[in-house]
Short mmCIF file of C-alpha atoms in Angstrom, two decimals:
data_model
loop_
_atom_site.label_atom_id
_atom_site.label_comp_id
_atom_site.label_asym_id
_atom_site.label_seq_id
_atom_site.Cartn_x
_atom_site.Cartn_y
_atom_site.Cartn_z
CA MET A 52 3.10 14.04 63.49
CA ALA A 53 0.39 12.11 61.53
CA THR A 54 -1.53 15.27 61.03
CA GLY A 55 1.51 16.99 59.50
CA ILE A 56 2.11 14.11 57.15
CA HIS A 57 -1.61 14.16 56.03
CA PHE A 58 -1.42 17.94 55.38
CA PHE A 59 1.73 17.45 53.26
CA MET A 60 0.24 14.68 51.19
CA ARG A 61 -2.92 16.62 50.58
CA PHE A 62 -0.93 19.72 49.56
CA TYR A 63 1.05 17.58 47.14
CA GLN A 64 -2.08 16.11 45.55
CA ILE A 65 -3.50 19.54 44.96
CA LEU A 66 -0.33 20.64 43.23
CA LEU A 67 -0.48 17.62 40.80
CA ILE A 68 -4.11 18.05 39.79
CA PRO A 69 -3.41 20.67 37.18
CA PHE A 70 -0.59 18.55 35.73
CA PHE A 71 -2.73 15.41 35.35
CA THR A 72 -5.55 17.36 33.92
CA GLN A 73 -3.44 19.01 31.29
CA THR A 74 -1.79 15.65 30.42
CA ALA A 75 -5.09 13.88 29.98
CA PHE A 76 -6.44 16.65 27.80
CA ALA A 77 -3.33 16.57 25.60
CA GLN A 78 -3.58 12.85 25.32
CA SER A 79 -7.27 13.21 24.34
CA GLY A 80 -6.42 15.75 21.80
CA THR A 81 -3.77 13.53 20.31
CA SER A 82 -6.13 10.61 20.02
CA SER A 83 -8.86 12.59 18.30
CA ARG A 84 -6.32 13.82 15.63
CA THR A 85 -5.02 10.43 14.91
CA GLU A 86 -8.56 8.99 14.61
CA ARG A 87 -9.66 11.70 12.13
CA ILE A 88 -10.43 9.95 8.78
CA PRO A 89 -9.22 12.01 5.77
CA GLU A 90 -12.04 13.01 3.35
CA ILE A 91 -10.55 10.90 0.51
CA GLU A 92 -10.52 7.81 2.75
CA GLN A 93 -14.03 8.53 3.98
CA ARG A 94 -15.23 8.49 0.42
CA MET A 95 -13.69 5.07 -0.07
CA ILE A 96 -15.34 3.78 3.15
CA ASP A 97 -18.75 5.16 2.01
CA ARG A 98 -18.27 3.15 -1.14
CA GLY A 99 -17.76 0.00 1.00
CA LEU A 100 -14.09 -0.42 0.49
CA ILE A 101 -11.98 -2.12 3.28
CA ASP A 102 -8.96 -0.68 5.05
CA ILE A 103 -6.52 -3.68 4.93
CA GLN A 104 -4.68 -2.83 8.11
CA LYS A 105 -7.96 -2.67 10.03
CA SER A 106 -8.53 -6.34 9.09
CA ASP A 107 -4.87 -7.42 9.62
CA HIS A 108 -2.48 -5.25 11.43
CA SER A 109 0.49 -7.39 10.43
CA VAL A 110 0.19 -6.33 6.81
CA LEU A 111 2.56 -3.41 6.27
CA VAL A 112 1.67 -0.37 4.21
CA ASP A 113 3.78 2.31 2.56
CA LEU A 114 1.79 3.95 -0.16
CA LYS A 115 4.49 5.26 -2.51
CA TYR A 116 2.14 7.79 -4.15
CA SER A 117 1.57 9.43 -0.71
CA THR A 118 5.25 10.16 -0.60
CA LYS A 119 7.91 11.63 -3.04
CA ASP A 120 9.54 8.16 -3.30
CA ASN A 121 8.00 7.33 -6.65
CA PHE A 122 8.74 7.87 -10.36
CA ILE A 123 6.84 11.19 -10.40
CA GLY A 124 8.83 12.54 -7.47
CA LYS A 125 5.92 14.12 -5.78
CA ASP A 126 3.08 13.32 -3.30
CA VAL A 127 -0.01 12.50 -5.53
CA TYR A 128 -2.31 11.16 -2.90
CA GLY A 129 -2.21 13.88 -0.28
CA GLU A 130 -3.92 12.65 2.92
CA LEU A 131 -4.63 9.10 1.53
CA ALA A 132 -2.40 6.80 3.80
CA GLY A 133 -4.55 3.59 4.11
CA ALA A 134 -4.51 0.71 1.68
CA TYR A 135 -8.24 0.17 0.60
CA LEU A 136 -9.69 -2.66 -1.51
CA GLN A 137 -13.09 -3.87 -2.45
CA PRO A 138 -14.33 -6.48 0.15
CA GLU A 139 -13.89 -9.48 -2.17
CA MET A 140 -10.30 -8.26 -3.05
CA ALA A 141 -9.41 -7.63 0.61
CA LYS A 142 -10.63 -11.15 1.48
CA ARG A 143 -8.40 -12.69 -1.14
CA LEU A 144 -5.46 -10.55 -0.12
CA LEU A 145 -5.80 -11.68 3.56
CA HIS A 146 -5.91 -15.27 2.40
CA ALA A 147 -2.78 -14.75 0.36
CA HIS A 148 -1.09 -13.35 3.39
CA GLU A 149 -2.06 -16.39 5.33
CA LEU A 150 -0.50 -18.59 2.61
CA LEU A 151 2.66 -16.50 2.56
CA GLN A 152 3.13 -16.73 6.22
CA LYS A 153 2.29 -20.53 6.34
CA ALA A 154 4.92 -21.23 3.65
CA ASN A 155 7.49 -18.71 4.98
CA PRO A 156 7.10 -18.08 8.69
CA GLY A 157 7.97 -14.47 9.62
CA TYR A 158 7.39 -13.02 6.09
CA ARG A 159 4.76 -10.31 5.55
CA PHE A 160 3.29 -8.30 2.72
CA LEU A 161 4.25 -4.72 2.21
CA ILE A 162 1.73 -2.84 0.18
CA TYR A 163 2.82 0.02 -2.10
CA ASP A 164 -0.49 0.85 -3.70
CA ALA A 165 -4.11 -0.09 -3.60
CA ALA A 166 -7.25 1.72 -4.41
CA ARG A 167 -6.47 4.97 -6.35
CA PRO A 168 -8.73 7.92 -7.27
CA ASN A 169 -8.97 8.45 -10.93
CA SER A 170 -7.86 12.10 -10.42
CA ALA A 171 -4.45 10.77 -9.39
CA GLN A 172 -4.41 8.54 -12.52
CA TYR A 173 -4.21 11.66 -14.74
CA GLU A 174 -1.18 12.85 -12.83
CA LEU A 175 0.65 9.59 -13.23
CA TRP A 176 -0.29 9.37 -16.94
CA ASN A 177 0.93 12.80 -17.73
CA ALA A 178 4.17 12.18 -15.76
CA LEU A 179 5.28 9.60 -18.36
CA ASP A 180 5.73 12.36 -20.88
CA ALA A 181 8.61 13.83 -18.76
CA LEU A 182 10.32 10.35 -18.79
CA ASN A 183 10.09 10.36 -22.63
CA ILE A 184 7.90 7.31 -22.69
CA PRO A 185 6.46 6.99 -26.26
CA LYS A 186 2.67 7.56 -26.43
CA ARG A 187 2.15 4.08 -27.87
CA SER A 188 3.96 2.47 -24.86
CA LYS A 189 2.42 4.51 -22.05
CA THR A 190 -0.29 1.96 -21.36
CA GLN A 191 2.45 -0.52 -20.45
CA TYR A 192 3.08 1.32 -17.32
CA VAL A 193 0.03 3.38 -16.53
CA ALA A 194 -3.50 2.86 -17.63
CA ASP A 195 -5.14 5.52 -19.60
CA PRO A 196 -7.17 7.56 -17.17
CA LYS A 197 -10.06 7.93 -19.54
CA ILE A 198 -10.52 4.14 -19.39
CA GLY A 199 -9.28 3.66 -15.84
CA SER A 200 -6.86 1.38 -14.06
CA ASN A 201 -8.01 -1.53 -11.87
CA HIS A 202 -6.62 0.58 -9.07
CA ASN A 203 -9.45 3.04 -9.78
CA PHE A 204 -11.91 0.40 -9.07
CA GLY A 205 -10.35 -0.98 -5.98
CA CYS A 206 -9.51 -4.25 -7.63
CA ALA A 207 -5.64 -4.04 -8.07
CA ILE A 208 -2.81 -4.06 -5.61
CA ASP A 209 0.92 -3.32 -5.70
CA LEU A 210 3.03 -5.05 -3.14
CA THR A 211 6.20 -6.95 -2.17
CA VAL A 212 7.29 -9.20 0.63
CA VAL A 213 9.46 -8.38 3.71
CA ASP A 214 11.44 -10.95 5.71
CA GLU A 215 11.47 -11.43 9.48
CA LYS A 216 13.46 -8.15 10.09
CA GLY A 217 11.04 -6.11 7.89
CA ILE A 218 13.51 -5.81 5.02
CA PRO A 219 11.97 -6.13 1.51
CA LEU A 220 13.13 -9.14 -0.42
CA ASP A 221 15.42 -8.53 -3.37
CA MET A 222 13.11 -8.70 -6.44
CA GLY A 223 15.76 -7.52 -8.90
CA THR A 224 14.35 -3.97 -9.34
CA LYS A 225 12.70 -1.39 -7.23
CA PHE A 226 8.97 -0.72 -7.36
CA ASP A 227 7.87 1.30 -10.35
CA TYR A 228 10.92 0.33 -12.46
CA PHE A 229 10.07 0.91 -16.11
CA GLY A 230 11.77 -1.76 -18.28
CA PRO A 231 12.22 -5.39 -19.22
CA LEU A 232 13.99 -6.26 -16.01
CA ALA A 233 10.65 -5.80 -14.10
CA TYR A 234 8.63 -7.98 -16.59
CA PRO A 235 7.50 -11.30 -15.12
CA ARG A 236 7.13 -12.56 -18.67
CA LEU A 237 10.81 -12.10 -19.45
CA GLU A 238 12.28 -13.37 -16.13
CA GLN A 239 13.74 -16.50 -17.64
CA GLU A 240 15.37 -14.60 -20.34
CA MET A 241 16.72 -11.92 -17.89
CA LEU A 242 17.97 -14.97 -15.80
CA ARG A 243 19.73 -16.46 -18.78
CA LEU A 244 21.39 -13.14 -19.63
CA GLY A 245 22.57 -12.73 -16.06
CA LYS A 246 20.52 -9.65 -15.40
CA LEU A 247 18.40 -11.35 -12.78
CA THR A 248 19.74 -13.93 -10.21
CA ALA A 249 18.10 -17.24 -9.34
CA ARG A 250 17.42 -15.76 -5.80
CA GLN A 251 15.60 -12.75 -7.24
CA VAL A 252 13.44 -14.87 -9.41
CA ALA A 253 12.67 -17.17 -6.45
CA ASN A 254 11.75 -14.18 -4.35
CA ARG A 255 9.32 -13.04 -6.95
CA LYS A 256 7.89 -16.56 -7.09
CA ILE A 257 7.22 -16.36 -3.27
CA LEU A 258 5.00 -13.36 -3.86
CA ARG A 259 3.39 -14.62 -6.98
CA THR A 260 2.57 -18.05 -5.60
CA ALA A 261 0.65 -16.62 -2.59
CA MET A 262 -1.25 -14.07 -4.73
CA THR A 263 -2.13 -16.33 -7.67
CA ARG A 264 -3.24 -19.17 -5.41
CA SER A 265 -5.72 -16.61 -3.85
CA GLY A 266 -7.30 -15.62 -7.13
CA PHE A 267 -5.14 -12.75 -8.25
CA LYS A 268 -3.67 -12.46 -11.70
CA GLN A 269 -0.04 -11.29 -12.12
CA ASN A 270 0.62 -8.32 -14.43
CA THR A 271 3.02 -9.23 -17.21
CA THR A 272 5.16 -6.03 -17.01
CA GLU A 273 5.33 -5.40 -13.29
CA TRP A 274 6.32 -8.04 -10.82
CA TRP A 275 4.58 -6.06 -7.95
CA HIS A 276 1.12 -5.60 -9.56
CA PHE A 277 -1.72 -8.05 -9.25
CA ASP A 278 -5.41 -7.75 -10.56
CA GLY A 279 -8.40 -9.31 -8.83
CA MET A 280 -10.63 -9.31 -11.99
CA SER A 281 -10.82 -7.90 -15.36
CA LYS A 282 -11.22 -4.13 -15.85
CA ALA A 283 -14.47 -4.60 -17.58
CA ALA A 284 -15.87 -6.68 -14.68
CA ALA A 285 -14.62 -4.30 -12.07
CA ARG A 286 -16.21 -1.33 -13.90
CA ALA A 287 -19.47 -3.02 -14.19
CA ARG A 288 -19.56 -4.24 -10.58
CA TYR A 289 -18.04 -1.34 -8.70
CA GLY A 290 -17.78 1.81 -10.72
CA MET A 291 -14.79 4.17 -10.73
CA ILE A 292 -13.33 5.93 -7.61
CA LYS A 293 -13.17 9.61 -8.51
#
């Protein structure tokens, strides 16, 4: 009887060998595909930029220009999916994230944009024409690609804050909203006019406080945009990401 059982178990193992071999191969293939670094990201890595999520997995990333969910309505970045910053900027951002979580347990950053190739800057700049933005006003929303944005040097970041459930806080407008309602410098006026609520202004302050205490400067016309240094300093120190 024992001999019969042994024969059956051996036969069963032989049948399963091809299945496990194929499964292991499939898993290995999937792993290699997910680990492949897109060429555009490799160029950033070669320049010394840091992938934020590799340093802190709790920071969320949803690059809007790698989707169609943006003002231009198209994927501008292609394979770029990671949020990259210059090392000094990355260090400051991670410090800001620590401050955010210390003051507001359970809250996290959600990054919408970080380092941006200058080639993409041209697409965003030209897209403003379709929105009938006057030429004299275009630089309020997108930097002239001939000069470059701080994003093109890896020294600017666009982001918001999510709560314990991963839901973005209500900031009064969506990301990439063009108009006074998104201007930090006009928040008190918008509050007085009833166009922003006290809660929306307070939510912006949560983001702004963590970022400015870590050395970032708030953009005056975009509540989501923060610069780590002047454009002139960024150009001199790092050069433009093509």
